[in-house]
């Protein structure tokens, strides 16, 4: 006799993604979706082809990594082990103004598009071809995508140190519109980066105009995360109001020693804006940032670790200050010789990260850099670190709140329909974890370590990770933008 259900996950502590407190339940899956949620012990074990005993474990929606740079990796390394191993079932790519599509390069990818790979990784002249490539690669996690402003600039401008002309803006808009037609979630910018910094606000205002009609959003790596952060937030809010779309501030932080302690002020500005328009932010749970090595961020105020360098490859893994001392040059000169390069900057303070992560408008995004040979540990550890270190050990917020910040709130904000909650009829993206042992194992010196305490992960109803191993099933798909995000 055929079974009523494909999988039954029995007697779990269910945290459903809404922020509601845990309850005991049985959850049954069929045809990729959550078919039934019942009181623990109420669903007959014989009714399912596979039965998983969940005693003592938490079942929650699969984690949604709203801030990634996995654009080319979901195609090139579809196993997506750094993410699947921590319970992530959906990644949002195309952040910080850089996306793999739509892109046509004439040489090497400009900084920071080089974070996504070398020239041969950029194969998607339009967004549609990227969608097809993701579906053909069948990654282990679902993929949704933003379109990057710097990527569009690179397609249409001969140089980056100026504003786009009206004709260039029109060409960029046409590409953005094609992407929105094929399900892009919205537009991202990385205005702090040299290759976007000379784009005036007016350029972004004009480019953002098609977003509202598509129900899309605007995500931004602010023009400054340092002293001028409030001005940069005002600029982002202005763009959101002009385009009539929700604003997401990417990896909100107070970077740089003179900026430490300003998170209260920054979050007050976010709260004030929320009275007029939909705004939110994401945050990764660490006091160190990471990106390409950037002269503007070079300082002796905190440690800067070089993670890779084309100028001096043997210096990967060493502190910039050590390298400068060895070469008998100042920090800026050392940085110049190392470039292009990647770096980890220990530029934040605990109290600011605590405040931002706890804020009710904050969701979790890893900002992991999968092509870095010595990646910041957030790539493998961000989600378990929020659940283990921040929720359980430091009691910064209840576990159900932590889960909401990585599932339900994230899905609503980005318009990922029928995801992010354990609800009957929703897609069965699920993670089963041990709340007592879940822990990020990745460190700055040993960053490529899978998390501990993840018992099983299902993507679209398929068991994809179990007992520290991939099952070999890769059930992710491209997720086009769904209904308009909740305001
Ligand atoms: Zn960024
Ligand atoms: Cu980023």
Coordinates of C-alpha atoms and ligand atoms in Angstrom, one line a residue:
X1 CA 0.0 0.0 0.0
X2 CA 1.4 3.4 -0.9
X3 CA 2.2 5.6 2.1
X4 CA 0.2 8.6 2.9
X5 CA 3.4 10.6 3.6
X6 CA 6.9 10.5 2.3
X7 CA 8.5 11.5 5.6
X8 CA 7.3 11.7 9.2
X9 CA 9.4 13.7 11.7
X10 CA 8.1 12.6 15.0
X11 CA 8.0 14.2 18.5
X12 CA 10.0 17.3 17.7
X13 CA 10.2 20.5 19.6
X14 CA 8.7 22.7 16.8
X15 CA 9.8 26.3 16.4
X16 CA 7.7 27.4 13.5
X17 CA 9.6 30.5 12.3
X18 CA 7.0 33.0 13.4
X19 CA 8.7 33.8 16.7
X20 CA 6.0 31.9 18.6
X21 CA 7.2 29.7 21.5
X22 CA 8.2 26.0 20.8
X23 CA 5.6 23.2 21.0
X24 CA 5.8 19.5 20.7
X25 CA 4.6 18.2 17.3
X26 CA 4.7 15.6 14.6
X27 CA 5.4 16.9 11.1
X28 CA 4.6 14.9 7.9
X29 CA 5.9 15.7 4.4
X30 CA 4.5 14.8 1.0
X31 CA 5.5 15.9 -2.5
X32 CA 8.1 18.4 -1.2
X33 CA 5.7 20.2 1.1
X34 CA 4.6 20.1 4.7
X35 CA 1.5 18.0 4.5
X36 CA 0.5 17.8 8.2
X37 CA 1.4 19.2 11.6
X38 CA -0.2 17.4 14.5
X39 CA 0.3 16.9 18.2
X40 CA 3.3 14.8 19.1
X41 CA 2.4 11.1 18.8
X42 CA -0.8 11.7 16.8
X43 CA 0.4 10.6 13.4
X44 CA 0.7 6.9 12.8
X45 CA 4.3 5.9 12.1
X46 CA 3.1 3.4 9.5
X47 CA 1.7 6.2 7.4
X48 CA 5.1 7.4 6.2
X49 CA 7.8 5.8 4.0
X50 CA 10.5 7.3 6.2
X51 CA 10.3 8.0 9.9
X52 CA 12.7 10.3 11.7
X53 CA 12.6 10.4 15.5
X54 CA 13.0 13.9 16.7
X55 CA 13.2 13.4 20.5
X56 CA 14.9 16.2 22.2
X57 CA 15.6 18.0 18.9
X58 CA 14.2 21.2 17.5
X59 CA 12.6 21.3 14.1
X60 CA 12.5 24.7 12.5
X61 CA 12.2 26.1 9.0
X62 CA 15.5 25.9 7.0
X63 CA 17.6 29.0 7.5
X64 CA 17.4 31.7 4.8
X65 CA 20.8 33.3 4.3
X66 CA 19.6 36.7 3.1
X67 CA 23.1 38.1 2.4
X68 CA 25.5 36.0 0.4
X69 CA 28.0 36.2 -2.4
X70 CA 27.3 32.6 -3.5
X71 CA 26.3 33.8 -7.0
X72 CA 28.7 31.6 -9.0
X73 CA 29.3 29.0 -6.4
X74 CA 25.7 27.7 -6.5
X75 CA 26.6 26.7 -10.1
X76 CA 30.2 25.8 -9.7
X77 CA 30.0 24.0 -6.4
X78 CA 26.4 23.0 -6.2
X79 CA 27.0 20.9 -3.1
X80 CA 27.0 24.2 -1.2
X81 CA 28.5 22.4 1.8
X82 CA 29.3 25.6 3.8
X83 CA 25.7 26.5 3.8
X84 CA 23.8 23.2 3.8
X85 CA 25.9 22.0 6.7
X86 CA 24.7 24.9 8.9
X87 CA 21.0 24.3 8.1
X88 CA 20.7 26.9 5.4
X89 CA 18.2 25.9 2.7
X90 CA 17.9 29.2 0.7
X91 CA 20.6 31.7 -0.2
X92 CA 20.0 35.2 -1.6
X93 CA 22.8 36.2 -3.9
X94 CA 23.6 39.5 -5.7
X95 CA 24.3 41.6 -2.6
X96 CA 26.6 44.6 -2.1
X97 CA 26.1 45.8 -5.7
X98 CA 27.8 42.8 -7.2
X99 CA 26.0 40.0 -9.0
X100 CA 26.9 37.3 -11.5
X101 CA 24.1 38.4 -13.8
X102 CA 23.5 40.2 -15.9
X103 CA 27.2 40.7 -16.7
X104 CA 29.3 41.0 -19.8
X105 CA 33.0 41.5 -18.9
X106 CA 35.6 42.9 -21.2
X107 CA 38.5 41.8 -19.0
X108 CA 39.0 40.8 -15.4
X109 CA 36.1 41.5 -13.0
X110 CA 36.5 44.9 -11.4
X111 CA 36.8 45.1 -7.6
X112 CA 34.7 43.9 -5.7
X113 CA 33.1 41.7 -8.4
X114 CA 36.3 39.7 -8.1
X115 CA 34.9 38.3 -4.8
X116 CA 32.5 36.2 -7.0
X117 CA 35.3 34.6 -9.0
X118 CA 37.6 35.1 -12.0
X119 CA 36.4 36.2 -15.4
X120 CA 35.5 32.6 -16.4
X121 CA 32.9 32.4 -13.7
X122 CA 30.9 35.3 -15.3
X123 CA 28.8 33.6 -18.0
X124 CA 25.4 35.2 -17.7
X125 CA 24.8 38.1 -20.1
X126 CA 21.2 38.3 -19.0
X127 CA 19.3 37.3 -15.8
X128 CA 17.3 34.6 -17.6
X129 CA 20.5 32.7 -18.5
X130 CA 21.5 32.8 -14.8
X131 CA 18.2 31.3 -13.7
X132 CA 18.6 28.5 -16.3
X133 CA 22.1 27.8 -15.1
X134 CA 21.0 27.6 -11.4
X135 CA 18.2 25.2 -12.3
X136 CA 20.6 23.1 -14.5
X137 CA 23.2 22.9 -11.8
X138 CA 20.6 21.7 -9.2
X139 CA 22.3 23.2 -6.1
X140 CA 21.6 21.7 -2.7
X141 CA 20.0 24.9 -1.6
X142 CA 17.4 27.2 -3.1
X143 CA 18.6 30.4 -4.7
X144 CA 17.0 33.8 -5.0
X145 CA 18.9 36.8 -6.5
X146 CA 19.3 40.5 -6.5
X147 CA 20.9 42.5 -9.3
X148 CA 24.0 44.5 -8.5
X149 CA 24.4 48.2 -9.4
X150 CA 28.2 47.9 -9.7
X151 CA 27.6 44.9 -12.1
X152 CA 25.3 47.1 -14.2
X153 CA 27.8 49.9 -14.2
X154 CA 30.5 47.6 -15.3
X155 CA 28.4 46.5 -18.3
X156 CA 27.8 50.0 -19.6
X157 CA 30.5 52.4 -18.4
X158 CA 34.1 52.7 -19.6
X159 CA 35.2 54.0 -16.2
X160 CA 33.9 54.0 -12.7
X161 CA 35.1 57.3 -11.3
X162 CA 32.2 59.3 -12.6
X163 CA 28.4 59.4 -12.7
X164 CA 26.6 57.4 -15.3
X165 CA 25.1 59.4 -18.2
X166 CA 21.4 59.4 -18.9
X167 CA 22.0 56.9 -21.8
X168 CA 24.0 54.6 -19.5
X169 CA 21.3 54.7 -16.8
X170 CA 18.7 53.8 -19.5
X171 CA 20.8 50.8 -20.6
X172 CA 21.3 49.7 -16.9
X173 CA 17.5 50.1 -16.3
X174 CA 16.7 47.9 -19.3
X175 CA 18.9 45.2 -17.9
X176 CA 17.4 45.6 -14.5
X177 CA 13.9 45.3 -16.0
X178 CA 14.8 42.1 -17.8
X179 CA 16.0 40.7 -14.5
X180 CA 12.8 41.7 -12.7
X181 CA 10.7 40.0 -15.3
X182 CA 12.6 36.8 -14.6
X183 CA 12.1 37.0 -10.9
X184 CA 15.0 39.1 -9.5
X185 CA 14.2 40.2 -5.9
X186 CA 15.4 43.7 -6.4
X187 CA 18.5 46.0 -6.8
X188 CA 21.5 46.0 -4.6
X189 CA 24.2 48.7 -4.3
X190 CA 27.7 48.8 -2.8
X191 CA 28.1 52.5 -2.7
X192 CA 31.1 52.3 -0.3
X193 CA 33.2 50.6 -2.9
X194 CA 35.4 52.7 -5.1
X195 CA 33.7 51.4 -8.2
X196 CA 30.3 52.7 -7.1
X197 CA 31.3 55.5 -4.8
X198 CA 31.2 58.1 -7.6
X199 CA 27.7 57.2 -8.5
X200 CA 25.6 60.1 -7.2
X201 CA 22.3 59.5 -5.4
X202 CA 20.5 60.6 -8.5
X203 CA 22.0 57.7 -10.5
X204 CA 20.5 55.2 -8.0
X205 CA 17.2 57.1 -7.8
X206 CA 16.7 56.8 -11.5
X207 CA 17.9 53.2 -11.7
X208 CA 15.5 52.2 -8.8
X209 CA 12.4 53.5 -10.4
X210 CA 11.3 50.2 -12.1
X211 CA 11.4 48.3 -8.7
X212 CA 8.0 49.2 -7.3
X213 CA 6.0 48.0 -10.2
X214 CA 7.6 44.6 -9.9
X215 CA 7.1 44.5 -6.1
X216 CA 10.9 44.4 -5.7
X217 CA 13.2 46.0 -3.1
X218 CA 16.3 48.0 -2.6
X219 CA 19.2 46.5 -0.6
X220 CA 22.3 48.5 0.1
X221 CA 25.8 48.2 1.4
X222 CA 25.8 51.8 2.7
X223 CA 28.0 54.5 1.2
X224 CA 29.6 54.6 4.7
X225 CA 29.7 52.3 7.7
X226 CA 32.1 54.7 9.4
X227 CA 31.7 58.3 10.6
X228 CA 29.1 59.3 7.9
X229 CA 26.8 56.3 8.5
X230 CA 23.7 58.4 9.4
X231 CA 24.0 60.4 6.2
X232 CA 24.4 57.1 4.3
X233 CA 21.3 55.7 5.9
X234 CA 19.4 58.9 5.0
X235 CA 20.5 58.4 1.4
X236 CA 19.2 54.8 1.5
X237 CA 15.9 55.8 2.9
X238 CA 15.6 58.6 0.3
X239 CA 16.1 56.1 -2.4
X240 CA 13.5 53.8 -0.9
X241 CA 10.9 56.6 -0.7
X242 CA 11.6 57.8 -4.2
X243 CA 11.3 54.3 -5.6
X244 CA 8.4 53.4 -3.2
X245 CA 10.1 50.2 -2.2
X246 CA 11.3 48.6 1.0
X247 CA 14.9 49.3 2.0
X248 CA 17.2 46.6 3.4
X249 CA 20.4 47.9 4.9
X250 CA 23.0 45.2 4.4
X251 CA 25.3 44.0 7.2
X252 CA 24.5 47.0 9.4
X253 CA 27.4 47.8 11.6
X254 CA 29.4 50.5 13.4
X255 CA 32.8 50.1 11.8
X256 CA 36.0 51.8 13.0
X257 CA 37.1 52.7 16.5
X258 CA 35.7 56.3 16.4
X259 CA 32.3 54.8 15.5
X260 CA 32.1 52.3 18.4
X261 CA 29.1 52.8 20.6
X262 CA 27.0 54.5 18.0
X263 CA 24.7 51.6 17.4
X264 CA 22.0 53.2 19.6
X265 CA 22.0 56.3 17.4
X266 CA 22.0 54.2 14.3
X267 CA 19.1 52.0 15.4
X268 CA 17.2 55.1 16.5
X269 CA 17.6 56.4 12.9
X270 CA 16.3 53.1 11.6
X271 CA 13.3 53.2 14.0
X272 CA 12.5 56.8 13.0
X273 CA 12.6 55.9 9.3
X274 CA 10.3 52.9 10.0
X275 CA 7.5 55.3 10.8
X276 CA 7.4 56.5 7.2
X277 CA 8.5 53.6 5.1
X278 CA 9.4 49.9 5.2
X279 CA 13.0 49.5 6.3
X280 CA 15.0 46.6 7.7
X281 CA 18.6 45.4 8.0
X282 CA 20.7 42.3 8.2
X283 CA 23.6 41.5 10.3
X284 CA 26.3 38.8 10.7
X285 CA 27.1 37.7 14.2
X286 CA 30.8 38.7 14.4
X287 CA 32.8 41.7 15.4
X288 CA 35.1 41.4 12.3
X289 CA 34.2 42.3 8.8
X290 CA 35.7 40.9 5.6
X291 CA 36.0 42.0 2.0
X292 CA 38.7 43.0 -0.5
X293 CA 41.6 44.9 1.0
X294 CA 40.7 48.5 0.8
X295 CA 43.1 51.4 1.4
X296 CA 40.3 53.5 3.0
X297 CA 39.9 50.9 5.7
X298 CA 43.6 50.4 6.5
X299 CA 44.4 51.5 10.0
X300 CA 46.5 50.6 13.0
X301 CA 43.4 50.8 15.3
X302 CA 42.7 47.1 15.0
X303 CA 44.1 43.9 13.5
X304 CA 43.7 43.4 9.8
X305 CA 44.4 39.9 8.5
X306 CA 45.2 39.4 4.9
X307 CA 43.3 36.4 3.6
X308 CA 44.6 36.3 0.0
X309 CA 46.9 38.5 -2.1
X310 CA 47.7 38.5 -5.8
X311 CA 50.6 40.9 -5.1
X312 CA 52.2 38.6 -2.6
X313 CA 50.4 35.3 -2.4
X314 CA 52.7 34.0 0.4
X315 CA 51.3 36.6 2.8
X316 CA 47.8 35.0 3.0
X317 CA 46.9 34.4 6.6
X318 CA 49.2 37.0 8.1
X319 CA 48.5 40.3 9.8
X320 CA 49.0 43.4 7.7
X321 CA 51.0 45.0 10.5
X322 CA 53.4 42.1 10.5
X323 CA 53.8 42.2 6.8
X324 CA 54.5 46.0 6.9
X325 CA 57.1 45.5 9.6
X326 CA 58.8 42.8 7.7
X327 CA 58.9 45.0 4.5
X328 CA 59.8 48.0 6.5
X329 CA 57.0 50.1 5.0
X330 CA 53.9 51.7 6.4
X331 CA 50.5 49.9 6.4
X332 CA 49.2 51.7 3.4
X333 CA 52.3 50.9 1.3
X334 CA 52.1 47.3 2.4
X335 CA 48.5 47.2 1.4
X336 CA 49.2 48.7 -2.0
X337 CA 51.9 46.0 -2.7
X338 CA 49.5 43.2 -1.6
X339 CA 46.6 44.3 -3.8
X340 CA 44.4 42.9 -5.2
X341 CA 43.9 41.2 -1.9
X342 CA 41.3 40.1 0.6
X343 CA 41.2 41.0 4.3
X344 CA 39.4 40.4 7.6
X345 CA 39.1 43.6 9.6
X346 CA 38.5 43.4 13.4
X347 CA 36.7 46.7 13.2
X348 CA 33.6 46.3 15.5
X349 CA 32.8 46.2 19.2
X350 CA 30.7 43.5 20.9
X351 CA 28.1 45.9 22.4
X352 CA 27.3 47.3 18.9
X353 CA 26.9 43.8 17.4
X354 CA 24.7 42.7 20.3
X355 CA 22.4 45.7 19.9
X356 CA 22.1 45.4 16.1
X357 CA 21.6 41.7 16.2
X358 CA 18.9 42.0 18.8
X359 CA 17.0 44.8 17.1
X360 CA 13.5 43.6 16.0
X361 CA 14.1 44.7 12.4
X362 CA 17.3 42.6 12.0
X363 CA 17.5 39.4 10.2
X364 CA 20.6 37.2 9.9
X365 CA 22.8 37.1 6.7
X366 CA 26.2 35.5 6.6
X367 CA 28.0 37.7 4.1
X368 CA 30.3 34.7 3.7
X369 CA 32.9 34.8 0.9
X370 CA 33.0 31.4 -0.6
X371 CA 35.9 32.1 -3.0
X372 CA 38.3 33.3 -0.3
X373 CA 41.0 30.6 0.5
X374 CA 40.9 31.7 4.2
X375 CA 37.3 32.8 4.5
X376 CA 35.9 34.7 7.4
X377 CA 34.3 32.0 9.7
X378 CA 30.8 33.5 9.0
X379 CA 30.8 31.5 5.8
X380 CA 30.5 28.2 7.7
X381 CA 29.3 29.4 11.1
X382 CA 26.9 32.4 11.0
X383 CA 23.6 30.6 11.7
X384 CA 24.7 28.1 14.4
X385 CA 26.6 31.0 16.1
X386 CA 23.4 33.0 16.4
X387 CA 21.6 29.9 17.9
X388 CA 24.4 28.7 20.1
X389 CA 26.6 31.6 21.1
X390 CA 24.1 34.4 21.0
X391 CA 20.7 32.8 21.9
X392 CA 21.7 29.9 24.2
X393 CA 25.0 30.9 25.8
X394 CA 24.7 34.6 26.0
X395 CA 20.9 34.7 26.2
X396 CA 20.7 37.7 24.0
X397 CA 17.2 36.6 22.8
X398 CA 15.0 33.5 23.1
X399 CA 15.7 30.7 20.6
X400 CA 12.3 31.2 18.9
X401 CA 13.3 34.8 18.2
X402 CA 16.7 33.8 16.8
X403 CA 14.9 31.3 14.5
X404 CA 12.4 34.0 13.4
X405 CA 15.4 36.2 12.4
X406 CA 16.7 33.6 10.1
X407 CA 13.4 32.1 8.7
X408 CA 10.0 33.7 8.8
X409 CA 11.0 37.4 9.0
X410 CA 13.6 36.9 6.3
X411 CA 11.0 35.2 3.9
X412 CA 8.5 37.9 4.5
X413 CA 11.0 40.7 3.9
X414 CA 12.3 39.3 0.7
X415 CA 9.0 38.1 -0.7
X416 CA 9.8 34.3 -0.6
X417 CA 6.3 32.9 -0.5
X418 CA 5.5 29.6 1.1
X419 CA 8.9 29.5 2.8
X420 CA 10.3 30.5 6.1
X421 CA 7.6 29.0 8.3
X422 CA 6.6 25.5 9.3
X423 CA 3.0 25.6 8.1
X424 CA 0.8 23.1 6.3
X425 CA 1.1 23.6 2.6
X426 CA 4.4 25.4 2.7
X427 CA 7.5 24.0 1.1
X428 CA 9.3 21.5 3.3
X429 CA 12.6 23.4 3.9
X430 CA 13.5 22.2 7.4
X431 CA 16.3 21.8 9.8
X432 CA 16.5 19.4 12.8
X433 CA 19.0 20.5 15.4
X434 CA 20.1 19.9 18.9
X435 CA 19.5 23.2 20.9
X436 CA 22.0 22.0 23.6
X437 CA 24.9 21.3 21.3
X438 CA 24.5 23.5 18.3
X439 CA 27.7 25.5 17.8
X440 CA 29.7 27.1 15.1
X441 CA 33.0 25.3 14.8
X442 CA 34.6 27.6 12.3
X443 CA 37.2 30.0 13.7
X444 CA 39.4 32.7 12.1
X445 CA 42.4 30.4 12.0
X446 CA 40.4 27.3 11.0
X447 CA 37.4 28.6 9.2
X448 CA 36.3 25.8 7.0
X449 CA 34.6 23.7 9.7
X450 CA 31.0 22.4 9.6
X451 CA 28.8 23.4 12.5
X452 CA 28.0 21.0 15.3
X453 CA 24.5 20.0 16.3
X454 CA 22.8 19.9 13.0
X455 CA 21.0 16.5 12.8
X456 CA 19.2 16.8 9.5
X457 CA 18.3 19.2 6.7
X458 CA 15.5 18.9 4.2
X459 CA 15.3 21.0 1.1
X460 CA 12.0 20.9 -0.8
X461 CA 11.1 17.8 1.2
X462 CA 14.3 15.9 0.3
X463 CA 16.7 14.8 3.1
X464 CA 19.9 16.6 2.0
X465 CA 22.2 16.6 5.1
X466 CA 22.3 14.1 7.9
X467 CA 24.8 13.4 10.7
X468 CA 27.5 15.7 9.4
X469 CA 27.3 14.4 5.8
X470 CA 25.5 15.4 2.7
X471 CA 23.1 12.7 1.5
X472 CA 24.0 13.4 -2.1
X473 CA 20.5 14.6 -2.9
X474 CA 20.5 18.2 -4.2
X475 CA 17.0 19.5 -4.3
X476 CA 17.4 23.3 -4.5
X477 CA 15.9 25.4 -7.2
X478 CA 15.8 29.0 -8.3
X479 CA 13.1 31.0 -6.4
X480 CA 11.6 33.9 -8.4
X481 CA 10.3 36.8 -6.4
X482 CA 6.9 36.0 -4.9
X483 CA 4.2 38.3 -3.7
X484 CA 5.1 41.8 -2.7
X485 CA 7.1 41.8 0.6
X486 CA 5.1 42.8 3.6
X487 CA 5.6 46.4 4.5
Ligands
LIG1 ZN1 28.8 44.5 1.6
LIG2 CU1 28.2 41.5 1.2

